[in-house]
Amino acid sequence: MSVVQSQEPTLLFLTEQAAQKVQSLIVEEGNTALKLRVFVTGGGCSGFQYGFSFDESIAEDDTVVVNNGASLLVDPLSYQYLIGAKIDYQEGLEGSRFVVNNPMATTTCGCGASFSV
């Protein structure tokens, strides 16, 4: 007898480490209304580039991903380029930063800030 399991796919993911960093930055700013916004713009060495900002408001058509009390916002135009992406926070020799692990990217630049599909 086989068992069929269904699971809602995670189309965008905010890692635990990224969520913790977002929470600590919100505490530093003293503004609990802040949410991390990730967006895609044209430019960069590979065609598109990722951007991050903090935003207090959620647009009606934003996708909202919540992990451990931290919210990630994505506008519909950017969302189409971020399906299946994992937003993480890393500290290393290049410094500390939010990074995007994007399975849709066919090429990326050396620093990982730009990509093409």
PDB file of C-alpha atoms in Angstrom:
ATOM      1  CA  MET A   1       0.000   0.000   0.000  1.00  0.00           C
ATOM      2  CA  SER A   2       1.398   3.372  -0.912  1.00  0.00           C
ATOM      3  CA  VAL A   3       0.800   6.600   0.922  1.00  0.00           C
ATOM      4  CA  VAL A   4       0.364   9.830  -0.992  1.00  0.00           C
ATOM      5  CA  GLN A   5       1.584  12.921   0.775  1.00  0.00           C
ATOM      6  CA  SER A   6       1.005  16.436  -0.387  1.00  0.00           C
ATOM      7  CA  GLN A   7       2.934  19.447   0.715  1.00  0.00           C
ATOM      8  CA  GLU A   8       2.561  23.112  -0.098  1.00  0.00           C
ATOM      9  CA  PRO A   9       5.793  24.139  -1.867  1.00  0.00           C
ATOM     10  CA  THR A  10       7.849  26.905  -0.332  1.00  0.00           C
ATOM     11  CA  LEU A  11       8.194  29.365  -3.160  1.00  0.00           C
ATOM     12  CA  LEU A  12      10.415  31.791  -1.280  1.00  0.00           C
ATOM     13  CA  PHE A  13      12.335  31.099   1.904  1.00  0.00           C
ATOM     14  CA  LEU A  14      13.843  33.305   4.622  1.00  0.00           C
ATOM     15  CA  THR A  15      16.476  31.340   6.556  1.00  0.00           C
ATOM     16  CA  GLU A  16      16.628  31.261  10.332  1.00  0.00           C
ATOM     17  CA  GLN A  17      19.930  33.175  10.291  1.00  0.00           C
ATOM     18  CA  ALA A  18      18.466  35.892   8.042  1.00  0.00           C
ATOM     19  CA  ALA A  19      15.355  36.125  10.236  1.00  0.00           C
ATOM     20  CA  GLN A  20      17.500  36.564  13.345  1.00  0.00           C
ATOM     21  CA  LYS A  21      19.529  39.327  11.665  1.00  0.00           C
ATOM     22  CA  VAL A  22      16.364  41.111  10.537  1.00  0.00           C
ATOM     23  CA  GLN A  23      15.050  40.959  14.109  1.00  0.00           C
ATOM     24  CA  SER A  24      18.310  42.334  15.544  1.00  0.00           C
ATOM     25  CA  LEU A  25      18.339  45.209  13.020  1.00  0.00           C
ATOM     26  CA  ILE A  26      14.732  46.039  13.896  1.00  0.00           C
ATOM     27  CA  VAL A  27      15.666  46.167  17.588  1.00  0.00           C
ATOM     28  CA  GLU A  28      18.639  48.447  16.759  1.00  0.00           C
ATOM     29  CA  GLU A  29      16.357  50.804  14.830  1.00  0.00           C
ATOM     30  CA  GLY A  30      13.682  50.718  17.526  1.00  0.00           C
ATOM     31  CA  ASN A  31      10.932  50.388  14.919  1.00  0.00           C
ATOM     32  CA  THR A  32       8.916  47.177  15.155  1.00  0.00           C
ATOM     33  CA  ALA A  33       7.031  48.041  11.942  1.00  0.00           C
ATOM     34  CA  LEU A  34      10.108  47.399   9.764  1.00  0.00           C
ATOM     35  CA  LYS A  35      10.193  44.500   7.307  1.00  0.00           C
ATOM     36  CA  LEU A  36      12.986  43.381   4.979  1.00  0.00           C
ATOM     37  CA  ARG A  37      12.214  43.951   1.308  1.00  0.00           C
ATOM     38  CA  VAL A  38      14.118  42.099  -1.423  1.00  0.00           C
ATOM     39  CA  PHE A  39      13.776  43.316  -5.000  1.00  0.00           C
ATOM     40  CA  VAL A  40      15.226  42.770  -8.443  1.00  0.00           C
ATOM     41  CA  THR A  41      16.293  45.607 -10.728  1.00  0.00           C
ATOM     42  CA  GLY A  42      17.942  45.759 -14.118  1.00  0.00           C
ATOM     43  CA  GLY A  43      21.705  46.264 -14.139  1.00  0.00           C
ATOM     44  CA  GLY A  44      24.762  44.671 -12.644  1.00  0.00           C
ATOM     45  CA  CYS A  45      27.314  42.679 -14.586  1.00  0.00           C
ATOM     46  CA  SER A  46      24.933  39.793 -15.307  1.00  0.00           C
ATOM     47  CA  GLY A  47      21.747  41.665 -16.290  1.00  0.00           C
ATOM     48  CA  PHE A  48      19.720  41.822 -13.065  1.00  0.00           C
ATOM     49  CA  GLN A  49      20.741  42.689  -9.548  1.00  0.00           C
ATOM     50  CA  TYR A  50      19.327  42.071  -6.096  1.00  0.00           C
ATOM     51  CA  GLY A  51      18.520  44.866  -3.697  1.00  0.00           C
ATOM     52  CA  PHE A  52      17.510  44.958  -0.058  1.00  0.00           C
ATOM     53  CA  SER A  53      15.829  47.680   1.960  1.00  0.00           C
ATOM     54  CA  PHE A  54      13.700  48.042   5.054  1.00  0.00           C
ATOM     55  CA  ASP A  55      10.096  49.063   4.590  1.00  0.00           C
ATOM     56  CA  GLU A  56       7.344  49.913   7.069  1.00  0.00           C
ATOM     57  CA  SER A  57       4.412  49.273   4.757  1.00  0.00           C
ATOM     58  CA  ILE A  58       3.143  46.221   2.926  1.00  0.00           C
ATOM     59  CA  ALA A  59       1.682  46.868  -0.519  1.00  0.00           C
ATOM     60  CA  GLU A  60      -1.557  45.098  -1.388  1.00  0.00           C
ATOM     61  CA  ASP A  61       0.180  42.962  -4.044  1.00  0.00           C
ATOM     62  CA  ASP A  62       3.329  42.128  -2.023  1.00  0.00           C
ATOM     63  CA  THR A  63       4.207  38.551  -1.170  1.00  0.00           C
ATOM     64  CA  VAL A  64       4.997  38.262   2.543  1.00  0.00           C
ATOM     65  CA  VAL A  65       7.184  35.494   3.968  1.00  0.00           C
ATOM     66  CA  VAL A  66       7.430  35.259   7.755  1.00  0.00           C
ATOM     67  CA  ASN A  67      10.012  33.314   9.742  1.00  0.00           C
ATOM     68  CA  ASN A  68      10.452  33.607  13.490  1.00  0.00           C
ATOM     69  CA  GLY A  69       8.639  36.958  13.621  1.00  0.00           C
ATOM     70  CA  ALA A  70      10.669  38.543  10.794  1.00  0.00           C
ATOM     71  CA  SER A  71       8.867  39.508   7.586  1.00  0.00           C
ATOM     72  CA  LEU A  72      10.274  39.449   4.062  1.00  0.00           C
ATOM     73  CA  LEU A  73       8.438  41.463   1.391  1.00  0.00           C
ATOM     74  CA  VAL A  74       8.620  40.926  -2.370  1.00  0.00           C
ATOM     75  CA  ASP A  75       6.806  42.926  -5.043  1.00  0.00           C
ATOM     76  CA  PRO A  76       5.122  41.002  -7.913  1.00  0.00           C
ATOM     77  CA  LEU A  77       7.654  42.050 -10.566  1.00  0.00           C
ATOM     78  CA  SER A  78      10.596  40.851  -8.462  1.00  0.00           C
ATOM     79  CA  TYR A  79       8.769  37.730  -7.303  1.00  0.00           C
ATOM     80  CA  GLN A  80       8.796  36.188 -10.772  1.00  0.00           C
ATOM     81  CA  TYR A  81      12.621  36.203 -10.660  1.00  0.00           C
ATOM     82  CA  LEU A  82      12.820  34.879  -7.083  1.00  0.00           C
ATOM     83  CA  ILE A  83      10.588  31.792  -7.159  1.00  0.00           C
ATOM     84  CA  GLY A  84      12.303  29.082  -5.144  1.00  0.00           C
ATOM     85  CA  ALA A  85      14.986  31.450  -3.813  1.00  0.00           C
ATOM     86  CA  LYS A  86      16.459  31.270  -0.348  1.00  0.00           C
ATOM     87  CA  ILE A  87      17.291  34.574   1.367  1.00  0.00           C
ATOM     88  CA  ASP A  88      20.130  34.089   3.832  1.00  0.00           C
ATOM     89  CA  TYR A  89      22.485  36.193   5.930  1.00  0.00           C
ATOM     90  CA  GLN A  90      26.196  35.423   5.808  1.00  0.00           C
ATOM     91  CA  GLU A  91      29.272  36.739   7.556  1.00  0.00           C
ATOM     92  CA  GLY A  92      32.685  36.032   6.055  1.00  0.00           C
ATOM     93  CA  LEU A  93      35.817  37.484   4.513  1.00  0.00           C
ATOM     94  CA  GLU A  94      33.738  39.571   2.103  1.00  0.00           C
ATOM     95  CA  GLY A  95      31.859  41.112   5.029  1.00  0.00           C
ATOM     96  CA  SER A  96      28.362  40.512   6.283  1.00  0.00           C
ATOM     97  CA  ARG A  97      25.353  40.712   3.992  1.00  0.00           C
ATOM     98  CA  PHE A  98      22.040  39.281   2.970  1.00  0.00           C
ATOM     99  CA  VAL A  99      22.476  36.879   0.044  1.00  0.00           C
ATOM    100  CA  VAL A 100      20.099  35.250  -2.415  1.00  0.00           C
ATOM    101  CA  ASN A 101      20.461  31.601  -3.410  1.00  0.00           C
ATOM    102  CA  ASN A 102      18.360  31.650  -6.556  1.00  0.00           C
ATOM    103  CA  PRO A 103      17.728  28.371  -8.426  1.00  0.00           C
ATOM    104  CA  MET A 104      16.331  30.340 -11.385  1.00  0.00           C
ATOM    105  CA  ALA A 105      19.624  32.175 -12.004  1.00  0.00           C
ATOM    106  CA  THR A 106      21.515  30.689 -14.942  1.00  0.00           C
ATOM    107  CA  THR A 107      24.612  32.834 -14.368  1.00  0.00           C
ATOM    108  CA  THR A 108      25.785  35.038 -11.521  1.00  0.00           C
ATOM    109  CA  CYS A 109      28.637  37.462 -11.068  1.00  0.00           C
ATOM    110  CA  GLY A 110      31.559  36.761  -8.740  1.00  0.00           C
ATOM    111  CA  CYS A 111      30.096  38.675  -5.808  1.00  0.00           C
ATOM    112  CA  GLY A 112      26.622  37.148  -6.210  1.00  0.00           C
ATOM    113  CA  ALA A 113      24.880  40.526  -6.378  1.00  0.00           C
ATOM    114  CA  SER A 114      23.794  40.184 -10.015  1.00  0.00           C
ATOM    115  CA  PHE A 115      22.384  37.368 -12.122  1.00  0.00           C
ATOM    116  CA  SER A 116      20.682  36.408 -15.360  1.00  0.00           C
ATOM    117  CA  VAL A 117      17.836  33.996 -16.080  1.00  0.00           C
TER     118      VAL A 117
END
